[in-house]
XYZ file of C-alpha atoms in Angstrom:
645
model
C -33.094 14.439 -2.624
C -34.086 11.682 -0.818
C -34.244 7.811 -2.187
C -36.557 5.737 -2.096
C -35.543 2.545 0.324
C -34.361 -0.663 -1.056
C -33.908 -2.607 2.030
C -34.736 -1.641 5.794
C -33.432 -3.453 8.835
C -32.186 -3.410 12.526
C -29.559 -5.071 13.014
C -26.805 -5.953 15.740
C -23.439 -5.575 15.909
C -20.299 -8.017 15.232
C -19.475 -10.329 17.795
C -18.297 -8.909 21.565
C -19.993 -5.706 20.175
C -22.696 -4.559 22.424
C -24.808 -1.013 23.033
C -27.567 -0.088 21.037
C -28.832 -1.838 17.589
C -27.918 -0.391 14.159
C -30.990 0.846 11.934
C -29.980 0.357 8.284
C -31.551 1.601 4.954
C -30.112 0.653 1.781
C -30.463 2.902 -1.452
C -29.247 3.268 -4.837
C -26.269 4.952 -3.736
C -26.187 4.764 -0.158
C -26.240 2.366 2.922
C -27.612 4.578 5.645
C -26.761 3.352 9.072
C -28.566 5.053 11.670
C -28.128 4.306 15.636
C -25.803 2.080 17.410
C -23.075 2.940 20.131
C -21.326 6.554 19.724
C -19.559 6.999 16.344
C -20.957 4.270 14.991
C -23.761 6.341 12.767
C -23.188 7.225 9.643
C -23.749 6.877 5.551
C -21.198 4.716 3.038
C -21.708 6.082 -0.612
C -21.474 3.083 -2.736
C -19.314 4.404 -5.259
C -16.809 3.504 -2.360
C -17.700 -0.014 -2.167
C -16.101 -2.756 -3.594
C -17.732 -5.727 -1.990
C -19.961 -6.862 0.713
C -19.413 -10.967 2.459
C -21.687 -12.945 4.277
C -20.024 -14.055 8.200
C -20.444 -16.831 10.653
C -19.012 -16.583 13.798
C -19.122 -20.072 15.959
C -19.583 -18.711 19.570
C -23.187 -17.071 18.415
C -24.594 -20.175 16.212
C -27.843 -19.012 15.137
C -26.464 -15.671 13.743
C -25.240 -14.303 10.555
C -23.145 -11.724 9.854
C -22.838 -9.482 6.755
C -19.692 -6.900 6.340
C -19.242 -4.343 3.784
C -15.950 -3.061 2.421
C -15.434 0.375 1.250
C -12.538 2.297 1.092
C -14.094 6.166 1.199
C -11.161 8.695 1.248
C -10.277 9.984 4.660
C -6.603 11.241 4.347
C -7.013 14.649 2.670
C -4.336 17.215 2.589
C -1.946 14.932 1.395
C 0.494 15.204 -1.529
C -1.050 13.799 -4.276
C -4.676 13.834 -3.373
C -6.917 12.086 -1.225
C -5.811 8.581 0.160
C -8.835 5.947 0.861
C -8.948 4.489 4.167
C -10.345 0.711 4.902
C -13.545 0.814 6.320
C -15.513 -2.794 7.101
C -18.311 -2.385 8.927
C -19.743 -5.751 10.241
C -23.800 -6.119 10.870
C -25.794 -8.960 12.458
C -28.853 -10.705 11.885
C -30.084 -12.040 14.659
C -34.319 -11.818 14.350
C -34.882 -15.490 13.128
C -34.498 -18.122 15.992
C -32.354 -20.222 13.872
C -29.022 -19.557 11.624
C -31.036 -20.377 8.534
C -32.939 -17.556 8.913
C -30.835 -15.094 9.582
C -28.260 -16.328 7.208
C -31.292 -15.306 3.883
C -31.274 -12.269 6.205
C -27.496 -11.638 5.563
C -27.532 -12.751 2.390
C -30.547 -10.566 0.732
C -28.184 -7.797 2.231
C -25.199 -8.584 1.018
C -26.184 -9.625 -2.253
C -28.182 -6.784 -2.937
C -25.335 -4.658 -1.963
C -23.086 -6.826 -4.619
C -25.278 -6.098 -7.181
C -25.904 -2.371 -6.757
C -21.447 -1.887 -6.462
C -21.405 -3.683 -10.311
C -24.955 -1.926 -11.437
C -26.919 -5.075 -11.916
C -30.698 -5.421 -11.452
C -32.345 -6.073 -8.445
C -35.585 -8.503 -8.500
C -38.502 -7.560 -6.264
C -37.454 -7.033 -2.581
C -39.223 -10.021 -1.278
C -36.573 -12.034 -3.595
C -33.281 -12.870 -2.434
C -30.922 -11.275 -5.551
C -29.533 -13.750 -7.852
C -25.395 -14.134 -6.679
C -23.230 -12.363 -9.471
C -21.163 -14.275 -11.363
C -17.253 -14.240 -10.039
C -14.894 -12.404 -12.334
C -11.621 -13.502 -13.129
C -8.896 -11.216 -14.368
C -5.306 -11.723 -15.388
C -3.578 -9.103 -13.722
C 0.149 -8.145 -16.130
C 2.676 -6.245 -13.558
C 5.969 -4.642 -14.740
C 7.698 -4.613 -11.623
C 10.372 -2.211 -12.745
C 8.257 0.514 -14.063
C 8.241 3.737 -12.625
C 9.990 3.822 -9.465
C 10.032 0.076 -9.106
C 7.421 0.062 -6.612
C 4.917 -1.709 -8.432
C 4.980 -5.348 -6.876
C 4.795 -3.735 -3.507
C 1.754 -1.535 -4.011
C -0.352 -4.180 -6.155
C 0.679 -6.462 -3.029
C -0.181 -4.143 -0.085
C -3.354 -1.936 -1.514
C -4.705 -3.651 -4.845
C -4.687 -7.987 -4.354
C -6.770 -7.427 -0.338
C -9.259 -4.836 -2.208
C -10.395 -6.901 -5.721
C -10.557 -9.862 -3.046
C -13.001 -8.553 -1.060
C -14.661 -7.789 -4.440
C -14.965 -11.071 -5.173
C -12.509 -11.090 -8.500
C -9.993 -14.030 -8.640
C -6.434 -13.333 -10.297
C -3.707 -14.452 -11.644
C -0.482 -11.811 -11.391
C 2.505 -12.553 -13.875
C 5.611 -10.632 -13.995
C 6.750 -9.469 -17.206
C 10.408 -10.543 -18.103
C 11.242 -8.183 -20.750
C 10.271 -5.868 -23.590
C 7.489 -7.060 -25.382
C 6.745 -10.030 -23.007
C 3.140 -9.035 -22.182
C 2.377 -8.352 -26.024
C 3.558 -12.471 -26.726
C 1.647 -13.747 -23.795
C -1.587 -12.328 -24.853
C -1.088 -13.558 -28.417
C -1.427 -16.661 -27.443
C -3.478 -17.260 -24.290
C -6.642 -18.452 -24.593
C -9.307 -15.371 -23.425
C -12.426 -17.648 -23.090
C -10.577 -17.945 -19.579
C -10.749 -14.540 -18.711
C -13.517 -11.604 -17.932
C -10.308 -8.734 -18.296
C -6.887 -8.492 -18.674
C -5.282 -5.319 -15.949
C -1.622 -3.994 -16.518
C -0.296 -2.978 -13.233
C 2.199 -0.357 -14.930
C 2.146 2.439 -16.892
C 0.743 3.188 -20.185
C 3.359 1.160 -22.010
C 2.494 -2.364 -20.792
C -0.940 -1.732 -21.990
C 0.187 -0.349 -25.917
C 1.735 -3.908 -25.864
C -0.976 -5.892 -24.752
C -3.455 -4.004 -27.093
C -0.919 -4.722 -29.792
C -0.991 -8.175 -29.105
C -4.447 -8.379 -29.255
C -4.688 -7.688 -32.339
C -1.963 -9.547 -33.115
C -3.856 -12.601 -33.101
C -5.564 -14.048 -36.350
C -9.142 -13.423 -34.238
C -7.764 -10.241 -33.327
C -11.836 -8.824 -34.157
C -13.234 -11.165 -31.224
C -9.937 -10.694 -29.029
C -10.567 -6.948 -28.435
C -14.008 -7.476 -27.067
C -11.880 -8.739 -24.235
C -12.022 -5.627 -21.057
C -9.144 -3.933 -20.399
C -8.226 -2.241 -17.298
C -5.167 -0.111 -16.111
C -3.536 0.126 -12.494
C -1.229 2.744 -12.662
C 2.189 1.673 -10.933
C 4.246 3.512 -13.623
C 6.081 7.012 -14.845
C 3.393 8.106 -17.098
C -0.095 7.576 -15.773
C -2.486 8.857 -18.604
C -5.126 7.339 -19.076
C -5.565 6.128 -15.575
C -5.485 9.697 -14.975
C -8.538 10.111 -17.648
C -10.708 7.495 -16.382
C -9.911 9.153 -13.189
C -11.284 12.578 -14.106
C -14.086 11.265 -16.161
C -15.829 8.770 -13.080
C -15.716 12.045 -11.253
C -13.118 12.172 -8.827
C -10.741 14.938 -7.827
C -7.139 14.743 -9.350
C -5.053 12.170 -7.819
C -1.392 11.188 -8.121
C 0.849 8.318 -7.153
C -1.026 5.702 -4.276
C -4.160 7.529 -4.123
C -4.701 7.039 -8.311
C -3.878 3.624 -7.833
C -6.641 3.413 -4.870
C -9.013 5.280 -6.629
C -8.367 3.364 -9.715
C -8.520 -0.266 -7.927
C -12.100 0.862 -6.965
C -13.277 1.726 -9.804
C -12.014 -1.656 -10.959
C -13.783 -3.171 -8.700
C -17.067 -2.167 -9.809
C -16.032 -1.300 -13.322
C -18.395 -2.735 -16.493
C -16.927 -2.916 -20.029
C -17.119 0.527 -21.841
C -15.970 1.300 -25.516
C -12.568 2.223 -25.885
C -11.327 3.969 -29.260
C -8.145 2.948 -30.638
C -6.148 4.814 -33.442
C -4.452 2.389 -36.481
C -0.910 4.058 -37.118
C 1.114 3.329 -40.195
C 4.696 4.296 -40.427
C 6.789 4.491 -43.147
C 8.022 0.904 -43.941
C 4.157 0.161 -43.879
C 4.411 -1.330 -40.455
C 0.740 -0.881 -38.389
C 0.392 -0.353 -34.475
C -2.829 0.604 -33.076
C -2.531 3.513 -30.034
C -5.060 4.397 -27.350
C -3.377 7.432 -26.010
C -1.506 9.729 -28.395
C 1.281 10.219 -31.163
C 4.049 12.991 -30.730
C 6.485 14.507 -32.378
C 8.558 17.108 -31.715
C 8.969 18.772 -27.729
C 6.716 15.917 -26.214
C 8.036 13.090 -28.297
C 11.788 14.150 -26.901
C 11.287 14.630 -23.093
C 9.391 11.394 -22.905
C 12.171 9.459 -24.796
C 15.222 11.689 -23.323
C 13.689 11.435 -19.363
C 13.897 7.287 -19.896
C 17.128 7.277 -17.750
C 14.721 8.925 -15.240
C 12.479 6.406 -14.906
C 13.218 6.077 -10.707
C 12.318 9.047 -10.587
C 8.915 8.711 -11.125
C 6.352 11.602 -12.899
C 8.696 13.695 -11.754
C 10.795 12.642 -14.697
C 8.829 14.662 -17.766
C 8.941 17.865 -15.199
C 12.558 17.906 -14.896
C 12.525 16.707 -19.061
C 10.416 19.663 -20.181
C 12.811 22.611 -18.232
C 15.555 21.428 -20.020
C 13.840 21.347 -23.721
C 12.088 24.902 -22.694
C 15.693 25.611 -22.140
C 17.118 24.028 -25.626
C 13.972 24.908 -27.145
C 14.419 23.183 -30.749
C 11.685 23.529 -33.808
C 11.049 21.077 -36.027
C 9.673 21.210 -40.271
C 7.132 19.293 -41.078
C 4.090 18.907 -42.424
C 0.235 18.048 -40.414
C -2.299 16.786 -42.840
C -5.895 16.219 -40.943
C -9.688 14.648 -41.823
C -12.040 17.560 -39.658
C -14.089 15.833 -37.815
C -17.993 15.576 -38.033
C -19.611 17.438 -35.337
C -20.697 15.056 -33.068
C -23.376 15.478 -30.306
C -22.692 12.284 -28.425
C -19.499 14.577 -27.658
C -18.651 17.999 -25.774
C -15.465 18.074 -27.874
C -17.676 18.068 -31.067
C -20.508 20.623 -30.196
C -17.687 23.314 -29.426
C -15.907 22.444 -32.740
C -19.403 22.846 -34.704
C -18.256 26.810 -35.899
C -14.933 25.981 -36.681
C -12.597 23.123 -38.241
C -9.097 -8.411 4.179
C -7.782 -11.333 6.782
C -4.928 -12.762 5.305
C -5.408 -12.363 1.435
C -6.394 -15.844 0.593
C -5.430 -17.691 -2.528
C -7.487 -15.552 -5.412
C -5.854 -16.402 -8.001
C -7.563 -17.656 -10.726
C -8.510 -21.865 -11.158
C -8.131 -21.279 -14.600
C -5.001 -22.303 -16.692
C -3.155 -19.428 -19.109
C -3.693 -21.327 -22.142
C -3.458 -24.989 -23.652
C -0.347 -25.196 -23.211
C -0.012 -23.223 -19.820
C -2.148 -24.492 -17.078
C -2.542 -24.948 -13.168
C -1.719 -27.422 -10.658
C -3.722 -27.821 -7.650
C -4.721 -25.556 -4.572
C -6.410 -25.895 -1.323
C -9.465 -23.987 -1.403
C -9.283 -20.927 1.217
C -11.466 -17.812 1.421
C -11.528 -14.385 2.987
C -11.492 -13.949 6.870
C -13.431 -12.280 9.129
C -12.044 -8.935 8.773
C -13.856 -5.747 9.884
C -10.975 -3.117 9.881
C -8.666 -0.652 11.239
C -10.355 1.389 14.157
C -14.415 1.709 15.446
C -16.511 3.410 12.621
C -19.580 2.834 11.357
C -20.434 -0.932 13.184
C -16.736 -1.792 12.955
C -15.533 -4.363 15.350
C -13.587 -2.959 17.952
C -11.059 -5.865 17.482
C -9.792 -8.456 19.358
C -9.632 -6.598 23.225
C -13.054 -5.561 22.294
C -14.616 -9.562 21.492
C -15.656 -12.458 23.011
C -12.966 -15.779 23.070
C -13.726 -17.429 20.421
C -15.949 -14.730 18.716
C -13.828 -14.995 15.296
C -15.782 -14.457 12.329
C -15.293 -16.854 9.199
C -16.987 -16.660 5.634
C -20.066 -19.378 4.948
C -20.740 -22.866 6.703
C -18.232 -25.244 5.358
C -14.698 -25.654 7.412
C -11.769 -25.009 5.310
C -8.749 -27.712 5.605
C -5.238 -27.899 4.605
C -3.726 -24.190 4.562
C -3.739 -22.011 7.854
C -5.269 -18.454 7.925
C -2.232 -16.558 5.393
C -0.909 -19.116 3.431
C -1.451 -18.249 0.158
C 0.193 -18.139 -3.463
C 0.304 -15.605 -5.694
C 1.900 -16.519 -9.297
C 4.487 -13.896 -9.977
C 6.933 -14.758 -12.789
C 10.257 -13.970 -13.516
C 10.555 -10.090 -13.302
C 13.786 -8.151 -15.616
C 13.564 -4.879 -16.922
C 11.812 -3.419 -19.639
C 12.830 0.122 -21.695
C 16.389 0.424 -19.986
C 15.533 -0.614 -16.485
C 17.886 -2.027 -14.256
C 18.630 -5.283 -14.546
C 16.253 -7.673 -12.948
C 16.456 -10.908 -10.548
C 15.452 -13.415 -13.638
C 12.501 -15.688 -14.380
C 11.699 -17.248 -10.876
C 8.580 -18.300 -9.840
C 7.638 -16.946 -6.254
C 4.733 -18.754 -4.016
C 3.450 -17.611 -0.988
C 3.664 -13.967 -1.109
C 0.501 -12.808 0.640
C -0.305 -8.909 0.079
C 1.856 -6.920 2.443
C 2.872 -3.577 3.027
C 6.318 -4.861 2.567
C 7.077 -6.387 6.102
C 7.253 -10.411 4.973
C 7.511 -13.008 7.417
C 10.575 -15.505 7.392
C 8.054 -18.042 5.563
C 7.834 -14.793 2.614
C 3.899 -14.478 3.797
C 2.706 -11.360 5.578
C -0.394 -10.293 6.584
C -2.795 -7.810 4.749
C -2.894 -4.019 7.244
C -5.468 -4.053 9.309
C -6.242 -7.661 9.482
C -6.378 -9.384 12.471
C -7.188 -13.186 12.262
C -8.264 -15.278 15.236
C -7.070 -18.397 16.076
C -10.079 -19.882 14.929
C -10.443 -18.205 11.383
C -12.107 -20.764 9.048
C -11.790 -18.713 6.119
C -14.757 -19.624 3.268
C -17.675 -17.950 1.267
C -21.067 -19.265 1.838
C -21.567 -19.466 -1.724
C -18.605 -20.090 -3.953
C -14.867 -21.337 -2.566
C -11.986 -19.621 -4.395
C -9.402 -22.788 -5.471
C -6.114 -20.190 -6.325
C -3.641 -21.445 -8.137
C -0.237 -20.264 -9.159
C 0.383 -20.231 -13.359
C 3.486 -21.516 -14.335
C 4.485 -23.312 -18.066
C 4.225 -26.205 -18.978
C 1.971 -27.520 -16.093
C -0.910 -30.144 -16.675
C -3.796 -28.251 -17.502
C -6.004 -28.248 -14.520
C -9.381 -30.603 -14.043
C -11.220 -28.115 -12.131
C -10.613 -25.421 -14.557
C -14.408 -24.306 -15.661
C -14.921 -22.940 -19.454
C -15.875 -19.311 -19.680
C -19.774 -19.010 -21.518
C -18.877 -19.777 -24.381
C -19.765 -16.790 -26.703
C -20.770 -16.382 -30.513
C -18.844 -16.589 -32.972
C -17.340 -13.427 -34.616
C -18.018 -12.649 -38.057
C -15.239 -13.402 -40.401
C -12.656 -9.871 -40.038
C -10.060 -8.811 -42.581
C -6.352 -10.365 -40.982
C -4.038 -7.500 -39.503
C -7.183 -5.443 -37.921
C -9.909 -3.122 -39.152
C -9.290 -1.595 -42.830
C -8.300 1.800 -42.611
C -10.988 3.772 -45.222
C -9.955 7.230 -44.669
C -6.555 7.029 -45.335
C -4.851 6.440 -48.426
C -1.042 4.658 -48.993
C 1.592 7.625 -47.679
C 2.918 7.711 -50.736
C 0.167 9.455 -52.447
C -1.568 13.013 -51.687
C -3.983 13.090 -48.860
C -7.570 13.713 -50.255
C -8.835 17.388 -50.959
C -11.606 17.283 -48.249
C -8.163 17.085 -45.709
C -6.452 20.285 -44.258
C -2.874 20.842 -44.620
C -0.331 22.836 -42.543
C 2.891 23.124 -43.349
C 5.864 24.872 -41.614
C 8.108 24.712 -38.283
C 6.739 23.702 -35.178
C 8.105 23.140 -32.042
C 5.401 20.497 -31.323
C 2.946 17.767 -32.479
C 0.124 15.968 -30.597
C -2.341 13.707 -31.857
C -4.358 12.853 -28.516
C -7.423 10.908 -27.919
C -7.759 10.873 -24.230
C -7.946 13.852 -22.446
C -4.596 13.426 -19.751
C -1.155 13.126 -21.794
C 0.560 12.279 -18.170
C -1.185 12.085 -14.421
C -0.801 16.062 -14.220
C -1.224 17.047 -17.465
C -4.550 17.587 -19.446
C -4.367 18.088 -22.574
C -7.462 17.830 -24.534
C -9.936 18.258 -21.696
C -13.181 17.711 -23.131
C -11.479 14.013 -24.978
C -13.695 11.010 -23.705
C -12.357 7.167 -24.094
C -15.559 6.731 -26.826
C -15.840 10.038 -28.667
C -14.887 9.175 -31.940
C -12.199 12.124 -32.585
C -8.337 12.754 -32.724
C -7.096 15.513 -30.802
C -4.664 17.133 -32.700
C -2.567 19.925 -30.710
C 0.278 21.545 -32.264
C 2.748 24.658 -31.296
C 3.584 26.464 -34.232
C 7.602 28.079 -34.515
C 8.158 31.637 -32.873
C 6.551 31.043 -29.404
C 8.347 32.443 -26.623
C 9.554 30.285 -23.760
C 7.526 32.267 -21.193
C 4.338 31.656 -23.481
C 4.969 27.831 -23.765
C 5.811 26.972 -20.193
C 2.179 29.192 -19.389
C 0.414 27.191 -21.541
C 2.278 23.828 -20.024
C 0.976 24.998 -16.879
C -2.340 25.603 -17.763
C -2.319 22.181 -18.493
C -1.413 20.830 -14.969
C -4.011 22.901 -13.647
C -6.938 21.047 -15.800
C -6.972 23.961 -18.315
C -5.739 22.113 -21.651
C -3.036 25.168 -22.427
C -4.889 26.350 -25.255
C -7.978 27.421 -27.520
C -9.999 24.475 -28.309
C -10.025 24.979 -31.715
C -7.472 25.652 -34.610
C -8.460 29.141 -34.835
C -7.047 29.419 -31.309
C -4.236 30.996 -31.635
C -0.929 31.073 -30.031
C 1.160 29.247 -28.078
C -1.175 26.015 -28.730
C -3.759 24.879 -31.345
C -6.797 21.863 -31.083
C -8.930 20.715 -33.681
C -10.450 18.016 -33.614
C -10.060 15.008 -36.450
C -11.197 11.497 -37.650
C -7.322 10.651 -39.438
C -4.297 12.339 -39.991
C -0.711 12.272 -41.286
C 2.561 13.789 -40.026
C 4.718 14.340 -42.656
C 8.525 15.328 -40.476
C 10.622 17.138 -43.246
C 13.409 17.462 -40.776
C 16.068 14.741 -41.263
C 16.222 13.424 -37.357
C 13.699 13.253 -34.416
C 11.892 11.486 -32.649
C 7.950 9.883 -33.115
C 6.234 8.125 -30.404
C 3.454 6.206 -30.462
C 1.716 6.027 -26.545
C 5.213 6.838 -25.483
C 6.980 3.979 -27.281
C 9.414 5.067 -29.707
C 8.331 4.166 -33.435
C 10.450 4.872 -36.226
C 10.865 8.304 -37.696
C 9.312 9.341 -41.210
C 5.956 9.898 -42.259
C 3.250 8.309 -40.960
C -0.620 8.229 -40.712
C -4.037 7.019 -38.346
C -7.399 6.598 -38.576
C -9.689 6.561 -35.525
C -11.364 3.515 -34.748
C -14.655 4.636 -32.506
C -15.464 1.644 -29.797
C -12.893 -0.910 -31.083
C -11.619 -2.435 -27.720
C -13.165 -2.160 -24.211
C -11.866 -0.685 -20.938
C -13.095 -1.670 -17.458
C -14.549 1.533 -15.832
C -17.613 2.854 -14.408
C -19.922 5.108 -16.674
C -19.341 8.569 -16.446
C -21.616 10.517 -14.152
């Protein structure tokens, strides 16, 4: 179906480019680029956009340039899934007879495009779109999780990307166990528009937790979340994954995919489950609680940690082979049939150039703020190869011809000098042990080939000598966060917003549940007996290749509970397992399933272990074993992501 046209142009173009002019047309989801020298034709979806700049280059004065960054996948066939390829295709205006012309030109373009990447309105096309507000994030890497390769990839494929769209940053290392969860109890979040774990699912379970935490704990979880998967377990990076539509994905390509959709991601609700354990302690859990087979492969495989996801495969054929049961008993709440929810209806019958300084201008807190930096801004970068209006690269332009953001010289820093505040970094969970709390400056985004200065320069860049690196509309002043700095002058206050109503202390009361020592309520269902394993899920991936409630959605309002009752055969269990790599959720989707695994969905539940050892877990965190209960809490935090399609 064809669109009706936002924007229409002809443009040139980028500088040393000649041949034939580009003809471009601008949709909702498209930019349509019809025309100019062989190759060069073709369409960028905008759900592969992150960003789009406005250029200047000095040999051509009265132009202005306009380049869009999207990273569409182009490497298929590779383990894993798709990998996204750089793509920057650089456009000029050149129709008005002076710069000032053709810089509105660029910048109706380019703002327009902005707007339509982050779904906000566009005014009447005469109208040059209002510039969207820059979002700052404070970006929480573990650099030991997984396979330790964390740092490295946020550096090389995730700091160049949420540059280009516009998004300054702060990165801290976490130290140790638990260091993320005291840091966000005590920041102050009018500074930020999201906080983004670059880890697994563990670094976020402690950031939620301290969240709520804080004595405004209500007002603190409207504050976005986002995940960057750089860890062993993957989940719900691998949900919001599958739910914005993409194929499966594994390793670097669900970190690209899931950098992206960071990029143009808009707060969504995010249900969290309150969990009470048996000395009356509360967590609150976005992914899961287990007991039983899943509980002890993801505790037992911690020693496997370098190896990755691979870790939980090699786990699970040695329980199949040790295959223990467990007696317990699973009390449950059915859930109302919802029709916001699929899950629901089928239960209704049954129970760039060298990565400038982004980081934020904004201090961590009162007591933690930021000294000084020289203002620098993204480079006239316009990628890898020829595609799509790409600049052929330096054999291909003009001397001189080097394209810089905006009017204003930048001085102080050259082109690749920048900081980015990384702190400390020692394990966490039984790593190895770390290097210590240092702070490191001037570690530019790399793909791991630093310079003897420690800067490198971002793949695919290619500054010129002349590279006056600035935005036309806003400078980015990056500064490094360390404690116990002065806070900083030129830190601006978040809009202020209003204030939340007054909220019981210790988070949202939990109404369906009543204290574990007394019975569970006769509208609850209660199964008792030996089972070889317990799931209480609420997102639909349990790791990055396995799927275990499918139809589960970040918002629906339900608790998934799976469970594998005693007497399954081995062959029966690792076919359902299976199932549930290929997308298939190894089961019936209701308790009236049957063998080798049971769903129904639920609004609480309690887990009553009769056996005197195990293990619990609680988003893959070990909790302490004994009985213990939740309650699902529909839309209490936020997560950064696109709207499902």
């Amino acid at each position: 179906m064809n669109e009706e046209p936002l924007l229409e142009g002809d443009f040139g173009g980028p500088p040393g480019a000649g041949g034939p002019r580009f003809h471009l047309c601008l949709t909702r989801t498209e930019l349509q680029i019809l025309g100019g020298p062989p190759g060069g034709a073709g369409v960028l979806r905008l759900a592969d956009v992150v960003g789009c700049h406005t250029l200047r280059a000095p040999s051509l004065p009265a132009a202005a340039f306009f380049a869009v960054y999207a990273y569409p996948p182009r490497c298929r066939g590779v383990p894993g899934g798709p990998r996204r390829r750089r793509r920057a295709p650089t456009f000029r205006a050149d129709a008005a007879p002076h710069y000032e012309g053709n810089r509105a030109t660029a910048e109706r373009w380019a703002r327009a495009i902005r707007c339509l990447v982050r779904g906000l309105p566009l005014p009447p096309q005469a109208e040059i779109p209002p510039e969207p507000r820059r979002r700052r994030l404070l970006l929480l890497l573990n650099p030991f999780g997984g396979r330790g390769q964390a740092l490295s990839w946020c550096q090389t494929h995730v700091l160049p990307m949420i540059t280009e769209a516009d998004i300054s940053f702060n990165l801290i290392q976490t130290e140790r166990a638990n260091h993320a969860r005291e840091l966000v109890t005590g920041i102050s979040l009018d500074e930020w528009d999201g906080i983004v774990t670059v880890s697994g699912d563990g670094l976020l379970y402690e950031v939620v937790n301290g969240l709520m935490d804080r004595p405004d704990w209500a007002a603190a979880l409207r504050m976005p979340l986002g995940i960057l998967p750089c860890g062993s377990g993957n989940a719900l990076a691998a949900a919001i994954n599958s739910h914005a539509g993409l194929a499966p994905a594994l390793g670097l390509s669900l970190l690209q995919n899931c950098a992206v959709l960071l990029c143009r991601g808009t707060p969504s609700p995010l249900d969290l489950v309150s969990v009470t354990t048996a000395s009356g302690a509360r967590v609150f859990s976005f992914l899961s609680v287990a007991w039983g087979l899943v509980a002890d492969v993801d505790i037992e495989s911690e020693r496997l940690r370098r190896l990755g996801p691979a870790r939980f495969a090699l786990g699970t054929a040695a329980r199949l082979l040790a295959l223990h049961t467990y007696r317990g008993r699973l009390s449950y709440l059915p859930a109302v049939p919802r029709s916001a929810t699929a899950d629901a209806a089928g239960a209704a019958g049954a129970a760039a150039s060298p990565l400038p300084r982004a980081l934020s201008d904004l201090g961590l807190c009162a007591g933690m703020a930021s000294g000084p930096g020289t203002p620098e801004g993204d480079g006239g970068d316009w990628g890898d190869a020829p595609a799509l209006g790409d600049n052929p690269g330096p054999k291909g332009a003009a001397a001189g011809d080097v394209l810089v953001r905006g009017d204003a010289p930048i001085l102080g820093d050259a082109p690749g000098r920048g900081d980015v505040g990384v702190q400390g970094g020692t394990p966490r969970d039984g790593d190895a042990p770390g290097r210590g709390a240092t702070a490191v400056d001037g570690g530019t985004p790399s793909d791991g080939a630093a310079s003897k200065d420690g800067d490198a320069a971002v793949p695919g860049d290619t500054p010129g000598p002349g590279d006056t690196p600035s935005d036309g509309a806003t400078e980015v002043h990056g500064v490094t966060s360390r404690h116990g700095d002065a806070p900083s002058p030129a830190s601006p206050p978040k809009d202020a917003s209003p204030p939340a109503p007054s909220s019981p202390p210790g988070g949202p009361v939990d109404d369906l549940l009543v204290p574990l020592g007394q019975p569970v309520p006769p509208s609850w269902v209660t199964l008792e007996g030996d089972f070889v394993l317990v799931l209480a899920i609420y997102q639909s991936h349990l790791g990055a290749e396995l799927v275990a409630a499918p139809r589960a959605r970040p918002d629906d309002g339900l608790i998934h509970l799976c469970y594998v009752r005693a007497g399954v055969s081995r062959g029966a269990l690792l076919r359902a397992l299976l199932a549930m790599t290929r997308g298939g959720g190894g089961g019936g989707t209701d308790a009236a399933a049957g063998p080798p695994l049971s769903r129904v969905p639920a609004r609480a539940f309690r887990l009553e272990p009769l056996t005197p050892r195990g293990v619990l877990t609680v988003d893959g965190e070990r909790v302490e074993y004994g009985p213990l209960q939740g309650q699902i809490h529909r839309g209490l935090a936020r997560l950064l992501t696109p709207a499902a399609p």
